[in-house]
Short mmCIF file of the C-alpha atoms (twelve columns), coordinates in Angstrom:
data_MODEL
# 
_entry.id   MODEL 
# 
loop_
_atom_site.group_PDB 
_atom_site.id 
_atom_site.type_symbol 
_atom_site.label_atom_id 
_atom_site.label_alt_id 
_atom_site.label_comp_id 
_atom_site.label_asym_id 
_atom_site.label_seq_id 
_atom_site.Cartn_x 
_atom_site.Cartn_y 
_atom_site.Cartn_z 
_atom_site.pdbx_PDB_model_num 
ATOM 1   C CA . LEU A 1   40.531 42.551 -22.942 1 
ATOM 2   C CA . ILE A 2   39.962 41.625 -26.555 1 
ATOM 3   C CA . GLU A 3   40.348 43.804 -29.626 1 
ATOM 4   C CA . ALA A 4   37.838 42.853 -32.343 1 
ATOM 5   C CA . GLY A 5   37.642 44.977 -35.467 1 
ATOM 6   C CA . GLY A 6   39.361 47.887 -33.809 1 
ATOM 7   C CA . GLN A 7   36.943 47.882 -30.868 1 
ATOM 8   C CA . LEU A 8   37.891 47.034 -27.391 1 
ATOM 9   C CA . SER A 9   35.772 44.675 -25.408 1 
ATOM 10  C CA . PHE A 10  35.927 43.017 -22.032 1 
ATOM 11  C CA . ASN A 11  34.339 39.501 -21.865 1 
ATOM 12  C CA . GLY A 12  32.446 40.233 -25.048 1 
ATOM 13  C CA . VAL A 13  31.078 43.587 -23.831 1 
ATOM 14  C CA . LYS A 14  32.090 46.514 -26.076 1 
ATOM 15  C CA . ASP A 15  33.541 49.458 -24.154 1 
ATOM 16  C CA . PRO A 16  31.913 48.483 -20.765 1 
ATOM 17  C CA . TYR A 17  33.268 51.685 -19.134 1 
ATOM 18  C CA . LEU A 18  30.949 53.817 -21.420 1 
ATOM 19  C CA . SER A 19  27.960 52.804 -19.242 1 
ATOM 20  C CA . GLU A 20  29.663 54.116 -16.072 1 
ATOM 21  C CA . GLY A 21  30.367 57.735 -15.045 1 
ATOM 22  C CA . LEU A 22  33.784 59.234 -15.237 1 
ATOM 23  C CA . SER A 23  35.192 62.065 -13.158 1 
ATOM 24  C CA . VAL A 24  38.582 63.365 -14.349 1 
ATOM 25  C CA . ILE A 25  40.544 65.801 -12.118 1 
ATOM 26  C CA . VAL A 26  43.555 67.399 -13.891 1 
ATOM 27  C CA . LEU A 27  46.096 68.671 -11.398 1 
ATOM 28  C CA . GLY A 28  48.080 71.524 -12.822 1 
ATOM 29  C CA . ALA A 29  45.198 72.442 -15.129 1 
ATOM 30  C CA . SER A 30  46.448 76.045 -15.697 1 
ATOM 31  C CA . GLY A 31  49.947 74.958 -16.767 1 
ATOM 32  C CA . ASP A 32  51.423 74.418 -20.239 1 
ATOM 33  C CA . LEU A 33  51.300 70.601 -20.167 1 
ATOM 34  C CA . ALA A 34  47.596 70.592 -19.419 1 
ATOM 35  C CA . LYS A 35  46.744 73.300 -21.994 1 
ATOM 36  C CA . LYS A 36  48.959 71.994 -24.809 1 
ATOM 37  C CA . LYS A 37  48.611 68.222 -24.323 1 
ATOM 38  C CA . THR A 38  46.161 66.981 -21.629 1 
ATOM 39  C CA . TYR A 39  43.031 68.913 -22.614 1 
ATOM 40  C CA . PRO A 40  43.558 68.555 -26.398 1 
ATOM 41  C CA . SER A 41  43.945 64.789 -25.815 1 
ATOM 42  C CA . LEU A 42  40.771 64.643 -23.746 1 
ATOM 43  C CA . LEU A 43  38.976 66.582 -26.473 1 
ATOM 44  C CA . ASP A 44  40.089 64.006 -29.034 1 
ATOM 45  C CA . LEU A 45  38.820 61.165 -26.814 1 
ATOM 46  C CA . PHE A 46  35.504 63.047 -26.475 1 
ATOM 47  C CA . ASP A 47  35.303 63.599 -30.205 1 
ATOM 48  C CA . MET A 48  35.912 59.872 -30.911 1 
ATOM 49  C CA . GLY A 49  33.239 58.797 -28.424 1 
ATOM 50  C CA . HIS A 50  35.742 57.215 -25.923 1 
ATOM 51  C CA . LEU A 51  34.437 59.176 -22.935 1 
ATOM 52  C CA . PRO A 52  31.201 58.115 -21.160 1 
ATOM 53  C CA . SER A 53  28.107 60.227 -21.617 1 
ATOM 54  C CA . LYS A 54  28.254 60.935 -17.883 1 
ATOM 55  C CA . CYS A 55  31.699 62.621 -17.788 1 
ATOM 56  C CA . LYS A 56  33.070 65.712 -16.032 1 
ATOM 57  C CA . ILE A 57  36.528 67.144 -16.138 1 
ATOM 58  C CA . VAL A 58  37.666 69.327 -13.261 1 
ATOM 59  C CA . GLY A 59  40.784 71.364 -13.602 1 
ATOM 60  C CA . TYR A 60  42.570 71.918 -10.312 1 
ATOM 61  C CA . ALA A 61  45.485 74.298 -9.807  1 
ATOM 62  C CA . ARG A 62  46.749 77.094 -7.505  1 
ATOM 63  C CA . SER A 63  45.668 80.005 -9.770  1 
ATOM 64  C CA . ALA A 64  42.467 81.855 -9.019  1 
ATOM 65  C CA . LYS A 65  40.115 81.434 -12.014 1 
ATOM 66  C CA . THR A 66  36.430 81.071 -12.757 1 
ATOM 67  C CA . ASP A 67  35.049 78.322 -14.890 1 
ATOM 68  C CA . GLU A 68  34.645 80.869 -17.744 1 
ATOM 69  C CA . ASN A 69  38.268 82.251 -17.410 1 
ATOM 70  C CA . PHE A 70  39.587 78.695 -17.371 1 
ATOM 71  C CA . ARG A 71  37.616 77.616 -20.491 1 
ATOM 72  C CA . ALA A 72  38.763 80.765 -22.299 1 
ATOM 73  C CA . GLY A 73  42.363 79.923 -21.366 1 
ATOM 74  C CA . ILE A 74  42.231 76.388 -22.843 1 
ATOM 75  C CA . ARG A 75  40.040 77.313 -25.835 1 
ATOM 76  C CA . SER A 76  42.914 78.692 -28.059 1 
ATOM 77  C CA . PHE A 77  44.785 75.428 -27.615 1 
ATOM 78  C CA . LEU A 78  41.767 73.314 -28.407 1 
ATOM 79  C CA . GLU A 79  40.989 75.388 -31.521 1 
ATOM 80  C CA . LYS A 80  44.266 74.139 -33.026 1 
ATOM 81  C CA . ARG A 81  42.393 70.887 -33.596 1 
ATOM 82  C CA . LYS A 82  40.929 71.977 -36.954 1 
ATOM 83  C CA . GLU A 83  39.196 68.711 -37.452 1 
ATOM 84  C CA . ILE A 84  36.998 69.133 -34.421 1 
ATOM 85  C CA . ALA A 85  33.554 70.591 -35.173 1 
ATOM 86  C CA . PRO A 86  32.780 73.828 -33.276 1 
ATOM 87  C CA . GLU A 87  29.683 72.289 -31.696 1 
ATOM 88  C CA . THR A 88  31.802 69.348 -30.462 1 
ATOM 89  C CA . MET A 89  34.308 71.641 -28.850 1 
ATOM 90  C CA . GLU A 90  31.565 73.656 -27.180 1 
ATOM 91  C CA . ALA A 91  30.032 70.476 -25.761 1 
ATOM 92  C CA . PHE A 92  33.444 69.400 -24.572 1 
ATOM 93  C CA . LEU A 93  34.100 72.782 -22.875 1 
ATOM 94  C CA . GLU A 94  30.790 72.475 -21.034 1 
ATOM 95  C CA . LEU A 95  32.249 69.307 -19.332 1 
ATOM 96  C CA . CYS A 96  35.225 71.351 -18.064 1 
ATOM 97  C CA . THR A 97  35.138 73.252 -14.745 1 
ATOM 98  C CA . TYR A 98  37.862 74.623 -12.485 1 
ATOM 99  C CA . GLU A 99  38.668 74.514 -8.801  1 
ATOM 100 C CA . GLN A 100 41.498 76.334 -7.002  1 
ATOM 101 C CA . GLY A 101 43.598 74.688 -4.390  1 
ATOM 102 C CA . GLN A 102 47.065 73.851 -3.092  1 
ATOM 103 C CA . TYR A 103 48.533 70.554 -4.222  1 
ATOM 104 C CA . ASP A 104 49.690 69.636 -0.686  1 
ATOM 105 C CA . SER A 105 46.380 70.363 1.050   1 
ATOM 106 C CA . ALA A 106 43.951 67.483 1.701   1 
ATOM 107 C CA . ASP A 107 41.355 70.077 2.792   1 
ATOM 108 C CA . ASP A 108 41.659 71.912 -0.522  1 
ATOM 109 C CA . MET A 109 41.453 68.653 -2.449  1 
ATOM 110 C CA . GLN A 110 38.418 67.444 -0.487  1 
ATOM 111 C CA . ALA A 111 36.686 70.847 -1.070  1 
ATOM 112 C CA . ALA A 112 37.540 70.748 -4.790  1 
ATOM 113 C CA . ILE A 113 36.105 67.221 -5.089  1 
ATOM 114 C CA . GLN A 114 32.943 68.146 -3.252  1 
ATOM 115 C CA . ASN A 115 32.477 71.472 -5.088  1 
ATOM 116 C CA . GLY A 116 33.455 70.087 -8.525  1 
ATOM 117 C CA . LEU A 117 32.015 66.587 -8.339  1 
ATOM 118 C CA . GLY A 118 29.642 66.176 -5.446  1 
ATOM 119 C CA . GLU A 119 26.349 66.897 -7.153  1 
ATOM 120 C CA . PHE A 120 27.568 65.345 -10.454 1 
ATOM 121 C CA . GLU A 121 28.587 62.030 -8.881  1 
ATOM 122 C CA . ALA A 122 25.405 61.876 -6.774  1 
ATOM 123 C CA . ASP A 123 23.559 61.931 -10.114 1 
ATOM 124 C CA . GLY A 124 20.151 62.102 -8.456  1 
ATOM 125 C CA . GLY A 125 20.632 58.705 -6.871  1 
ATOM 126 C CA . SER A 126 20.580 56.982 -10.199 1 
ATOM 127 C CA . GLY A 127 22.871 54.214 -9.011  1 
ATOM 128 C CA . VAL A 128 25.416 54.842 -11.880 1 
ATOM 129 C CA . LYS A 129 28.929 53.790 -10.858 1 
ATOM 130 C CA . PHE A 130 31.433 56.691 -11.121 1 
ATOM 131 C CA . ASN A 131 35.118 56.214 -11.688 1 
ATOM 132 C CA . ARG A 132 37.620 58.933 -10.630 1 
ATOM 133 C CA . LEU A 133 40.853 59.544 -12.434 1 
ATOM 134 C CA . PHE A 134 43.410 62.073 -11.239 1 
ATOM 135 C CA . TYR A 135 45.871 63.205 -13.897 1 
ATOM 136 C CA . PHE A 136 49.138 64.811 -12.794 1 
ATOM 137 C CA . ALA A 137 50.116 67.651 -15.159 1 
ATOM 138 C CA . ILE A 138 52.335 68.999 -12.437 1 
ATOM 139 C CA . PRO A 139 56.159 69.058 -11.753 1 
ATOM 140 C CA . PRO A 140 57.503 65.748 -10.287 1 
ATOM 141 C CA . THR A 141 58.408 67.648 -7.116  1 
ATOM 142 C CA . ALA A 142 54.718 68.020 -6.417  1 
ATOM 143 C CA . PHE A 143 53.749 64.354 -7.013  1 
ATOM 144 C CA . VAL A 144 54.155 62.953 -3.495  1 
ATOM 145 C CA . SER A 145 52.380 65.793 -1.657  1 
ATOM 146 C CA . SER A 146 49.526 65.739 -4.315  1 
ATOM 147 C CA . ALA A 147 49.102 62.028 -4.041  1 
ATOM 148 C CA . ALA A 148 48.905 62.258 -0.288  1 
ATOM 149 C CA . SER A 149 46.266 65.046 -0.528  1 
ATOM 150 C CA . ILE A 150 44.221 62.891 -2.949  1 
ATOM 151 C CA . LYS A 151 44.483 59.861 -0.621  1 
ATOM 152 C CA . ASN A 152 43.280 61.966 2.332   1 
ATOM 153 C CA . GLY A 153 40.755 63.966 0.357   1 
ATOM 154 C CA . GLY A 154 38.984 61.641 -1.991  1 
ATOM 155 C CA . GLY A 155 41.051 58.781 -3.613  1 
ATOM 156 C CA . GLY A 156 41.132 57.428 -7.123  1 
ATOM 157 C CA . MET A 157 43.514 56.277 -9.917  1 
ATOM 158 C CA . VAL A 158 46.442 58.565 -10.695 1 
ATOM 159 C CA . PRO A 159 48.090 58.433 -14.115 1 
ATOM 160 C CA . ILE A 160 51.396 60.285 -13.686 1 
ATOM 161 C CA . ASN A 161 52.902 61.839 -16.784 1 
ATOM 162 C CA . HIS A 162 56.672 61.739 -16.601 1 
ATOM 163 C CA . SER A 163 57.135 64.517 -19.200 1 
ATOM 164 C CA . SER A 164 60.425 65.522 -17.533 1 
ATOM 165 C CA . THR A 165 61.933 62.132 -18.225 1 
ATOM 166 C CA . HIS A 166 60.190 60.707 -21.237 1 
ATOM 167 C CA . PRO A 167 57.044 62.193 -22.890 1 
ATOM 168 C CA . LEU A 168 55.396 58.800 -23.540 1 
ATOM 169 C CA . THR A 169 55.794 57.180 -20.180 1 
ATOM 170 C CA . VAL A 170 52.723 56.902 -18.000 1 
ATOM 171 C CA . ASN A 171 52.454 55.011 -14.695 1 
ATOM 172 C CA . LYS A 172 49.264 54.306 -12.853 1 
ATOM 173 C CA . LEU A 173 49.375 54.646 -9.141  1 
ATOM 174 C CA . PRO A 174 46.251 53.429 -7.241  1 
ATOM 175 C CA . ILE A 175 45.669 55.315 -4.037  1 
# 
């Protein structure tokens, strides 16, 4: 990984991940951490062009919501980013969907992945490589059962936010 002029490159290729697809699943999407920190941070990455053009963000939580209710619920937190153009925010919100499920249920997780990402990741057989990232915006007491559900229901890379111990600590746990 080389930083040249503020741009990250890998073996001389600028931002190689931008040519791949990205599926982000935010566990605890209806909670305060996700609404106040996770989704605004993802919006900033989107605005700066650091998310691939083939990107989808699936919120996953226990609350029953439609995609429209979910988007309305995070909109007020995103609107606090005054420097983001309204059309950029609308484009970002179109990437965001919502699936309901229990954190400790592999069946719920597998259904959420299939419903939320199945068609998107198939991408019409284009051959685009998709990466999956699961973000834990949930209490630490739900980490283990959620990771087990992910392992049994789809797999991916899990950045765990340790907001209860230190707000800037993030560990990556491959499963």
